[in-house]
Amino acid sequence: NAGVTQTPKFRILKIGQSMTLQCTQDMNHNYMYWYRQDPGMGLKLIYYSVGAGITDKGEVPNGYNVSRSTTEDFPLRLELAAPSQTSVYFCASSYQNTGNEQYFGPGTRLTVT
Amino acid sequence: DQQVKQNSPSLSVQEGRISILNCDYTNSMFDYFLWYKKYPAEGPTFLISISSIKDKNEDGRFTVFLNKSAKHLSLHIVPSQPGDSAVYFCAASPGGSNYKLTFGKGTLLTVNP
């Protein structure tokens, strides 16, 4: 199993550009999550999904969109990049019955200038 | 307002000694608590958890203690090893089927040989 994979690993965006962060898991997990981690801070939940076709907002959803068309994939879309979105983004997944024990991807480091 | 607080940004211990990492929380609705470990340039990995119905959970060298009345938990690592050097995040959730984790800012543990 590859677990949770994220692409790209690094990206630099100009203000106003858009991009999609990809996340795929091969563990057949129902639940998937997107977090961001700013320097010196803990992880903050952006969006999450309890299954294909179902998504919901987390703590910091503004400026982001998600979709969940398959069990495996949970892409995160930034439509109009802003410097405040400079962060490290982590995707995670979990089983329905042990949802707190989340498996994380390696992260995407995004810089918006 | 931080609901999960890790007041020590860093901790340094000698190999073979005990490491104690602390975490405080303010939300009485939290029912499930976890510790995640993170190495640089990697995603967090689940380490150990505890439900609010317990006051202690042990897994090998790692033990988590929960004091609900004080809204405090701690992670003990005995004996500490250089490979334990990492950032440790405390996280909490309301439990049940609500898997939205709230993370602390993390504590950087350095174990010196």
PDB file of N, CA and C in Angstrom, chain B residues 5-94:
ATOM      1  N   LYS B   5      -3.766  23.216  24.149  1.00  0.00           N
ATOM      2  CA  LYS B   5      -2.549  24.003  24.371  1.00  0.00           C
ATOM      3  C   LYS B   5      -1.381  23.111  24.749  1.00  0.00           C
ATOM      4  N   GLN B   6      -0.280  23.315  24.051  1.00  0.00           N
ATOM      5  CA  GLN B   6       0.978  22.692  24.433  1.00  0.00           C
ATOM      6  C   GLN B   6       1.912  23.845  24.756  1.00  0.00           C
ATOM      7  N   ASN B   7       2.110  24.090  26.024  1.00  0.00           N
ATOM      8  CA  ASN B   7       2.786  25.309  26.456  1.00  0.00           C
ATOM      9  C   ASN B   7       4.304  25.252  26.341  1.00  0.00           C
ATOM     10  N   SER B   8       4.853  24.067  26.124  1.00  0.00           N
ATOM     11  CA  SER B   8       6.306  23.966  25.967  1.00  0.00           C
ATOM     12  C   SER B   8       6.633  23.787  24.497  1.00  0.00           C
ATOM     13  N   PRO B   9       7.223  24.792  23.859  1.00  0.00           N
ATOM     14  CA  PRO B   9       7.571  24.637  22.445  1.00  0.00           C
ATOM     15  C   PRO B   9       8.652  23.592  22.219  1.00  0.00           C
ATOM     16  N   SER B  10       9.504  23.385  23.229  1.00  0.00           N
ATOM     17  CA  SER B  10      10.599  22.436  23.037  1.00  0.00           C
ATOM     18  C   SER B  10      10.962  21.777  24.360  1.00  0.00           C
ATOM     19  N   LEU B  11      11.591  20.591  24.229  1.00  0.00           N
ATOM     20  CA  LEU B  11      12.020  19.818  25.390  1.00  0.00           C
ATOM     21  C   LEU B  11      13.262  19.047  24.968  1.00  0.00           C
ATOM     22  N   SER B  12      14.264  19.063  25.832  1.00  0.00           N
ATOM     23  CA  SER B  12      15.503  18.337  25.546  1.00  0.00           C
ATOM     24  C   SER B  12      15.781  17.375  26.685  1.00  0.00           C
ATOM     25  N   VAL B  13      16.038  16.091  26.360  1.00  0.00           N
ATOM     26  CA  VAL B  13      16.309  15.080  27.385  1.00  0.00           C
ATOM     27  C   VAL B  13      17.488  14.217  26.945  1.00  0.00           C
ATOM     28  N   GLN B  14      18.074  13.545  27.902  1.00  0.00           N
ATOM     29  CA  GLN B  14      19.170  12.621  27.611  1.00  0.00           C
ATOM     30  C   GLN B  14      18.614  11.256  27.245  1.00  0.00           C
ATOM     31  N   GLU B  15      19.306  10.596  26.347  1.00  0.00           N
ATOM     32  CA  GLU B  15      18.946   9.235  25.972  1.00  0.00           C
ATOM     33  C   GLU B  15      18.837   8.367  27.220  1.00  0.00           C
ATOM     34  N   GLY B  16      17.793   7.537  27.263  1.00  0.00           N
ATOM     35  CA  GLY B  16      17.601   6.636  28.381  1.00  0.00           C
ATOM     36  C   GLY B  16      16.744   7.205  29.499  1.00  0.00           C
ATOM     37  N   ARG B  17      16.583   8.548  29.521  1.00  0.00           N
ATOM     38  CA  ARG B  17      15.767   9.165  30.566  1.00  0.00           C
ATOM     39  C   ARG B  17      14.308   9.244  30.114  1.00  0.00           C
ATOM     40  N   ILE B  18      13.466   9.741  30.999  1.00  0.00           N
ATOM     41  CA  ILE B  18      12.047   9.877  30.682  1.00  0.00           C
ATOM     42  C   ILE B  18      11.778  11.224  30.000  1.00  0.00           C
ATOM     43  N   SER B  19      10.945  11.192  28.977  1.00  0.00           N
ATOM     44  CA  SER B  19      10.439  12.426  28.358  1.00  0.00           C
ATOM     45  C   SER B  19       8.985  12.570  28.766  1.00  0.00           C
ATOM     46  N   ILE B  20       8.608  13.757  29.212  1.00  0.00           N
ATOM     47  CA  ILE B  20       7.209  14.026  29.581  1.00  0.00           C
ATOM     48  C   ILE B  20       6.740  15.236  28.790  1.00  0.00           C
ATOM     49  N   LEU B  21       5.756  14.997  27.944  1.00  0.00           N
ATOM     50  CA  LEU B  21       5.178  16.080  27.146  1.00  0.00           C
ATOM     51  C   LEU B  21       3.769  16.349  27.663  1.00  0.00           C
ATOM     52  N   ASN B  22       3.450  17.616  27.825  1.00  0.00           N
ATOM     53  CA  ASN B  22       2.190  18.003  28.438  1.00  0.00           C
ATOM     54  C   ASN B  22       1.242  18.685  27.472  1.00  0.00           C
ATOM     55  N   CYS B  23      -0.043  18.571  27.799  1.00  0.00           N
ATOM     56  CA  CYS B  23      -1.089  19.144  26.950  1.00  0.00           C
ATOM     57  C   CYS B  23      -2.274  19.512  27.830  1.00  0.00           C
ATOM     58  N   ASP B  24      -2.827  20.693  27.631  1.00  0.00           N
ATOM     59  CA  ASP B  24      -4.021  21.131  28.343  1.00  0.00           C
ATOM     60  C   ASP B  24      -5.124  21.439  27.333  1.00  0.00           C
ATOM     61  N   TYR B  25      -6.359  21.246  27.735  1.00  0.00           N
ATOM     62  CA  TYR B  25      -7.466  21.562  26.844  1.00  0.00           C
ATOM     63  C   TYR B  25      -8.545  22.325  27.611  1.00  0.00           C
ATOM     64  N   THR B  26      -9.359  23.055  26.873  1.00  0.00           N
ATOM     65  CA  THR B  26     -10.377  23.885  27.520  1.00  0.00           C
ATOM     66  C   THR B  26     -11.794  23.431  27.205  1.00  0.00           C
ATOM     67  N   ASN B  27     -11.988  22.687  26.139  1.00  0.00           N
ATOM     68  CA  ASN B  27     -13.331  22.308  25.698  1.00  0.00           C
ATOM     69  C   ASN B  27     -13.796  21.048  26.423  1.00  0.00           C
ATOM     70  N   SER B  28     -14.829  21.175  27.231  1.00  0.00           N
ATOM     71  CA  SER B  28     -15.350  20.028  27.994  1.00  0.00           C
ATOM     72  C   SER B  28     -15.989  18.972  27.107  1.00  0.00           C
ATOM     73  N   MET B  29     -16.256  19.325  25.846  1.00  0.00           N
ATOM     74  CA  MET B  29     -16.884  18.367  24.934  1.00  0.00           C
ATOM     75  C   MET B  29     -15.872  17.370  24.362  1.00  0.00           C
ATOM     76  N   PHE B  30     -14.593  17.648  24.530  1.00  0.00           N
ATOM     77  CA  PHE B  30     -13.592  16.711  24.029  1.00  0.00           C
ATOM     78  C   PHE B  30     -13.678  15.401  24.795  1.00  0.00           C
ATOM     79  N   ASP B  31     -13.671  14.313  24.032  1.00  0.00           N
ATOM     80  CA  ASP B  31     -13.893  13.010  24.638  1.00  0.00           C
ATOM     81  C   ASP B  31     -12.824  11.996  24.270  1.00  0.00           C
ATOM     82  N   TYR B  32     -11.969  12.379  23.346  1.00  0.00           N
ATOM     83  CA  TYR B  32     -10.978  11.440  22.835  1.00  0.00           C
ATOM     84  C   TYR B  32      -9.731  12.231  22.535  1.00  0.00           C
ATOM     85  N   PHE B  33      -8.583  11.690  22.958  1.00  0.00           N
ATOM     86  CA  PHE B  33      -7.341  12.459  22.875  1.00  0.00           C
ATOM     87  C   PHE B  33      -6.256  11.601  22.238  1.00  0.00           C
ATOM     88  N   LEU B  34      -5.434  12.260  21.443  1.00  0.00           N
ATOM     89  CA  LEU B  34      -4.422  11.516  20.700  1.00  0.00           C
ATOM     90  C   LEU B  34      -3.098  12.264  20.728  1.00  0.00           C
ATOM     91  N   TRP B  35      -2.043  11.517  20.512  1.00  0.00           N
ATOM     92  CA  TRP B  35      -0.727  12.091  20.265  1.00  0.00           C
ATOM     93  C   TRP B  35      -0.257  11.651  18.883  1.00  0.00           C
ATOM     94  N   TYR B  36       0.236  12.643  18.132  1.00  0.00           N
ATOM     95  CA  TYR B  36       0.825  12.389  16.832  1.00  0.00           C
ATOM     96  C   TYR B  36       2.277  12.828  16.888  1.00  0.00           C
ATOM     97  N   LYS B  37       3.096  12.139  16.111  1.00  0.00           N
ATOM     98  CA  LYS B  37       4.527  12.419  16.040  1.00  0.00           C
ATOM     99  C   LYS B  37       4.845  12.862  14.611  1.00  0.00           C
ATOM    100  N   LYS B  38       5.704  13.863  14.478  1.00  0.00           N
ATOM    101  CA  LYS B  38       6.009  14.363  13.141  1.00  0.00           C
ATOM    102  C   LYS B  38       7.501  14.610  12.971  1.00  0.00           C
ATOM    103  N   TYR B  39       8.052  13.974  11.952  1.00  0.00           N
ATOM    104  CA  TYR B  39       9.433  14.243  11.557  1.00  0.00           C
ATOM    105  C   TYR B  39       9.423  15.335  10.477  1.00  0.00           C
ATOM    106  N   PRO B  40      10.527  16.063  10.323  1.00  0.00           N
ATOM    107  CA  PRO B  40      10.599  17.100   9.290  1.00  0.00           C
ATOM    108  C   PRO B  40      10.298  16.547   7.897  1.00  0.00           C
ATOM    109  N   ALA B  41       9.573  17.325   7.120  1.00  0.00           N
ATOM    110  CA  ALA B  41       9.236  16.994   5.733  1.00  0.00           C
ATOM    111  C   ALA B  41       8.396  15.718   5.607  1.00  0.00           C
ATOM    112  N   GLU B  42       7.753  15.299   6.689  1.00  0.00           N
ATOM    113  CA  GLU B  42       6.838  14.167   6.626  1.00  0.00           C
ATOM    114  C   GLU B  42       5.500  14.569   7.234  1.00  0.00           C
ATOM    115  N   GLY B  43       4.469  13.768   6.962  1.00  0.00           N
ATOM    116  CA  GLY B  43       3.198  14.009   7.621  1.00  0.00           C
ATOM    117  C   GLY B  43       3.210  13.442   9.028  1.00  0.00           C
ATOM    118  N   PRO B  44       2.297  13.916   9.875  1.00  0.00           N
ATOM    119  CA  PRO B  44       2.194  13.359  11.231  1.00  0.00           C
ATOM    120  C   PRO B  44       1.831  11.881  11.185  1.00  0.00           C
ATOM    121  N   THR B  45       2.286  11.133  12.187  1.00  0.00           N
ATOM    122  CA  THR B  45       1.895   9.731  12.319  1.00  0.00           C
ATOM    123  C   THR B  45       1.266   9.521  13.685  1.00  0.00           C
ATOM    124  N   PHE B  46       0.205   8.740  13.701  1.00  0.00           N
ATOM    125  CA  PHE B  46      -0.501   8.463  14.949  1.00  0.00           C
ATOM    126  C   PHE B  46       0.397   7.669  15.892  1.00  0.00           C
ATOM    127  N   LEU B  47       0.378   8.063  17.165  1.00  0.00           N
ATOM    128  CA  LEU B  47       1.249   7.414  18.143  1.00  0.00           C
ATOM    129  C   LEU B  47       0.441   6.625  19.172  1.00  0.00           C
ATOM    130  N   ILE B  48      -0.458   7.286  19.867  1.00  0.00           N
ATOM    131  CA  ILE B  48      -1.213   6.659  20.940  1.00  0.00           C
ATOM    132  C   ILE B  48      -2.434   7.518  21.231  1.00  0.00           C
ATOM    133  N   SER B  49      -3.479   6.888  21.778  1.00  0.00           N
ATOM    134  CA  SER B  49      -4.694   7.639  22.073  1.00  0.00           C
ATOM    135  C   SER B  49      -5.271   7.206  23.405  1.00  0.00           C
ATOM    136  N   ILE B  50      -6.245   7.977  23.873  1.00  0.00           N
ATOM    137  CA  ILE B  50      -6.935   7.639  25.109  1.00  0.00           C
ATOM    138  C   ILE B  50      -8.344   8.184  25.064  1.00  0.00           C
ATOM    139  N   SER B  51      -9.263   7.368  25.512  1.00  0.00           N
ATOM    140  CA  SER B  51     -10.648   7.792  25.633  1.00  0.00           C
ATOM    141  C   SER B  51     -10.859   8.409  27.013  1.00  0.00           C
ATOM    142  N   SER B  52     -11.873   9.254  27.118  1.00  0.00           N
ATOM    143  CA  SER B  52     -12.102   9.942  28.394  1.00  0.00           C
ATOM    144  C   SER B  52     -12.570   9.004  29.512  1.00  0.00           C
ATOM    145  N   ILE B  53     -12.919   7.787  29.164  1.00  0.00           N
ATOM    146  CA  ILE B  53     -13.354   6.863  30.211  1.00  0.00           C
ATOM    147  C   ILE B  53     -12.158   6.200  30.891  1.00  0.00           C
ATOM    148  N   LYS B  54     -10.983   6.440  30.350  1.00  0.00           N
ATOM    149  CA  LYS B  54      -9.768   5.885  30.949  1.00  0.00           C
ATOM    150  C   LYS B  54      -8.897   7.009  31.510  1.00  0.00           C
ATOM    151  N   ASP B  55      -7.960   6.648  32.375  1.00  0.00           N
ATOM    152  CA  ASP B  55      -6.996   7.642  32.827  1.00  0.00           C
ATOM    153  C   ASP B  55      -5.570   7.306  32.414  1.00  0.00           C
ATOM    154  N   LYS B  56      -5.415   6.154  31.769  1.00  0.00           N
ATOM    155  CA  LYS B  56      -4.073   5.738  31.362  1.00  0.00           C
ATOM    156  C   LYS B  56      -4.175   4.764  30.200  1.00  0.00           C
ATOM    157  N   ASN B  57      -3.261   4.923  29.255  1.00  0.00           N
ATOM    158  CA  ASN B  57      -3.145   3.959  28.178  1.00  0.00           C
ATOM    159  C   ASN B  57      -1.671   3.785  27.843  1.00  0.00           C
ATOM    160  N   GLU B  58      -1.262   2.540  27.695  1.00  0.00           N
ATOM    161  CA  GLU B  58       0.161   2.232  27.534  1.00  0.00           C
ATOM    162  C   GLU B  58       0.388   1.456  26.248  1.00  0.00           C
ATOM    163  N   ASP B  59       1.472   1.778  25.555  1.00  0.00           N
ATOM    164  CA  ASP B  59       1.842   1.037  24.357  1.00  0.00           C
ATOM    165  C   ASP B  59       3.365   1.031  24.274  1.00  0.00           C
ATOM    166  N   GLY B  60       3.944  -0.038  24.767  1.00  0.00           N
ATOM    167  CA  GLY B  60       5.400  -0.133  24.740  1.00  0.00           C
ATOM    168  C   GLY B  60       6.053   0.939  25.602  1.00  0.00           C
ATOM    169  N   ARG B  61       6.906   1.743  24.995  1.00  0.00           N
ATOM    170  CA  ARG B  61       7.604   2.802  25.744  1.00  0.00           C
ATOM    171  C   ARG B  61       6.735   4.039  25.954  1.00  0.00           C
ATOM    172  N   PHE B  62       5.566   4.064  25.356  1.00  0.00           N
ATOM    173  CA  PHE B  62       4.721   5.264  25.385  1.00  0.00           C
ATOM    174  C   PHE B  62       3.509   5.044  26.294  1.00  0.00           C
ATOM    175  N   THR B  63       3.275   6.008  27.178  1.00  0.00           N
ATOM    176  CA  THR B  63       2.112   5.984  28.051  1.00  0.00           C
ATOM    177  C   THR B  63       1.462   7.353  28.030  1.00  0.00           C
ATOM    178  N   VAL B  64       0.155   7.365  27.878  1.00  0.00           N
ATOM    179  CA  VAL B  64      -0.577   8.627  27.958  1.00  0.00           C
ATOM    180  C   VAL B  64      -1.432   8.605  29.216  1.00  0.00           C
ATOM    181  N   PHE B  65      -1.396   9.693  29.950  1.00  0.00           N
ATOM    182  CA  PHE B  65      -2.179   9.868  31.162  1.00  0.00           C
ATOM    183  C   PHE B  65      -3.195  10.984  30.926  1.00  0.00           C
ATOM    184  N   LEU B  66      -4.410  10.766  31.413  1.00  0.00           N
ATOM    185  CA  LEU B  66      -5.456  11.771  31.274  1.00  0.00           C
ATOM    186  C   LEU B  66      -6.020  12.123  32.641  1.00  0.00           C
ATOM    187  N   ASN B  67      -6.063  13.418  32.940  1.00  0.00           N
ATOM    188  CA  ASN B  67      -6.687  13.934  34.151  1.00  0.00           C
ATOM    189  C   ASN B  67      -7.840  14.819  33.710  1.00  0.00           C
ATOM    190  N   LYS B  68      -9.041  14.244  33.664  1.00  0.00           N
ATOM    191  CA  LYS B  68     -10.194  14.983  33.124  1.00  0.00           C
ATOM    192  C   LYS B  68     -10.565  16.183  33.980  1.00  0.00           C
ATOM    193  N   SER B  69     -10.461  16.039  35.293  1.00  0.00           N
ATOM    194  CA  SER B  69     -10.855  17.154  36.157  1.00  0.00           C
ATOM    195  C   SER B  69      -9.948  18.361  35.938  1.00  0.00           C
ATOM    196  N   ALA B  70      -8.683  18.092  35.627  1.00  0.00           N
ATOM    197  CA  ALA B  70      -7.730  19.186  35.383  1.00  0.00           C
ATOM    198  C   ALA B  70      -7.665  19.554  33.905  1.00  0.00           C
ATOM    199  N   LYS B  71      -8.363  18.809  33.058  1.00  0.00           N
ATOM    200  CA  LYS B  71      -8.305  18.999  31.615  1.00  0.00           C
ATOM    201  C   LYS B  71      -6.842  18.980  31.147  1.00  0.00           C
ATOM    202  N   HIS B  72      -6.161  17.928  31.520  1.00  0.00           N
ATOM    203  CA  HIS B  72      -4.731  17.820  31.262  1.00  0.00           C
ATOM    204  C   HIS B  72      -4.386  16.398  30.854  1.00  0.00           C
ATOM    205  N   LEU B  73      -3.519  16.282  29.844  1.00  0.00           N
ATOM    206  CA  LEU B  73      -2.973  14.976  29.522  1.00  0.00           C
ATOM    207  C   LEU B  73      -1.471  15.092  29.296  1.00  0.00           C
ATOM    208  N   SER B  74      -0.816  13.960  29.453  1.00  0.00           N
ATOM    209  CA  SER B  74       0.628  13.956  29.271  1.00  0.00           C
ATOM    210  C   SER B  74       1.044  12.672  28.560  1.00  0.00           C
ATOM    211  N   LEU B  75       2.128  12.773  27.857  1.00  0.00           N
ATOM    212  CA  LEU B  75       2.734  11.634  27.169  1.00  0.00           C
ATOM    213  C   LEU B  75       4.086  11.365  27.807  1.00  0.00           C
ATOM    214  N   HIS B  76       4.274  10.125  28.277  1.00  0.00           N
ATOM    215  CA  HIS B  76       5.545   9.725  28.860  1.00  0.00           C
ATOM    216  C   HIS B  76       6.245   8.762  27.903  1.00  0.00           C
ATOM    217  N   ILE B  77       7.515   9.017  27.669  1.00  0.00           N
ATOM    218  CA  ILE B  77       8.313   8.131  26.826  1.00  0.00           C
ATOM    219  C   ILE B  77       9.469   7.617  27.680  1.00  0.00           C
ATOM    220  N   VAL B  78       9.491   6.308  27.892  1.00  0.00           N
ATOM    221  CA  VAL B  78      10.526   5.712  28.738  1.00  0.00           C
ATOM    222  C   VAL B  78      10.980   4.378  28.144  1.00  0.00           C
ATOM    223  N   PRO B  79      12.276   4.170  27.914  1.00  0.00           N
ATOM    224  CA  PRO B  79      13.313   5.197  27.935  1.00  0.00           C
ATOM    225  C   PRO B  79      13.332   5.969  26.625  1.00  0.00           C
ATOM    226  N   SER B  80      13.749   7.188  26.679  1.00  0.00           N
ATOM    227  CA  SER B  80      13.820   8.000  25.467  1.00  0.00           C
ATOM    228  C   SER B  80      15.001   7.552  24.600  1.00  0.00           C
ATOM    229  N   GLN B  81      14.781   7.614  23.283  1.00  0.00           N
ATOM    230  CA  GLN B  81      15.809   7.219  22.325  1.00  0.00           C
ATOM    231  C   GLN B  81      16.029   8.356  21.332  1.00  0.00           C
ATOM    232  N   PRO B  82      17.220   8.452  20.756  1.00  0.00           N
ATOM    233  CA  PRO B  82      17.470   9.547  19.789  1.00  0.00           C
ATOM    234  C   PRO B  82      16.459   9.564  18.631  1.00  0.00           C
ATOM    235  N   GLY B  83      15.977   8.384  18.224  1.00  0.00           N
ATOM    236  CA  GLY B  83      14.984   8.312  17.160  1.00  0.00           C
ATOM    237  C   GLY B  83      13.637   8.890  17.540  1.00  0.00           C
ATOM    238  N   ASP B  84      13.439   9.184  18.835  1.00  0.00           N
ATOM    239  CA  ASP B  84      12.193   9.808  19.285  1.00  0.00           C
ATOM    240  C   ASP B  84      12.205  11.312  19.022  1.00  0.00           C
ATOM    241  N   SER B  85      13.332  11.854  18.638  1.00  0.00           N
ATOM    242  CA  SER B  85      13.433  13.295  18.373  1.00  0.00           C
ATOM    243  C   SER B  85      12.500  13.661  17.219  1.00  0.00           C
ATOM    244  N   ALA B  86      11.530  14.504  17.517  1.00  0.00           N
ATOM    245  CA  ALA B  86      10.478  14.856  16.553  1.00  0.00           C
ATOM    246  C   ALA B  86       9.590  15.915  17.187  1.00  0.00           C
ATOM    247  N   VAL B  87       8.635  16.409  16.424  1.00  0.00           N
ATOM    248  CA  VAL B  87       7.598  17.282  16.992  1.00  0.00           C
ATOM    249  C   VAL B  87       6.412  16.402  17.382  1.00  0.00           C
ATOM    250  N   TYR B  88       5.908  16.596  18.589  1.00  0.00           N
ATOM    251  CA  TYR B  88       4.777  15.823  19.090  1.00  0.00           C
ATOM    252  C   TYR B  88       3.569  16.746  19.210  1.00  0.00           C
ATOM    253  N   PHE B  89       2.477  16.339  18.554  1.00  0.00           N
ATOM    254  CA  PHE B  89       1.242  17.100  18.599  1.00  0.00           C
ATOM    255  C   PHE B  89       0.225  16.370  19.464  1.00  0.00           C
ATOM    256  N   CYS B  90      -0.403  17.120  20.316  1.00  0.00           N
ATOM    257  CA  CYS B  90      -1.557  16.651  21.071  1.00  0.00           C
ATOM    258  C   CYS B  90      -2.796  17.019  20.252  1.00  0.00           C
ATOM    259  N   ALA B  91      -3.780  16.147  20.208  1.00  0.00           N
ATOM    260  CA  ALA B  91      -5.004  16.425  19.466  1.00  0.00           C
ATOM    261  C   ALA B  91      -6.199  15.913  20.261  1.00  0.00           C
ATOM    262  N   ALA B  92      -7.358  16.520  20.017  1.00  0.00           N
ATOM    263  CA  ALA B  92      -8.563  16.130  20.742  1.00  0.00           C
ATOM    264  C   ALA B  92      -9.762  16.157  19.802  1.00  0.00           C
ATOM    265  N   SER B  93     -10.741  15.323  20.111  1.00  0.00           N
ATOM    266  CA  SER B  93     -11.985  15.329  19.335  1.00  0.00           C
ATOM    267  C   SER B  93     -13.173  15.095  20.258  1.00  0.00           C
ATOM    268  N   PRO B  94     -14.376  15.474  19.814  1.00  0.00           N
ATOM    269  CA  PRO B  94     -15.559  15.244  20.642  1.00  0.00           C
ATOM    270  C   PRO B  94     -15.923  13.769  20.782  1.00  0.00           C
TER     271      PRO B  94
END
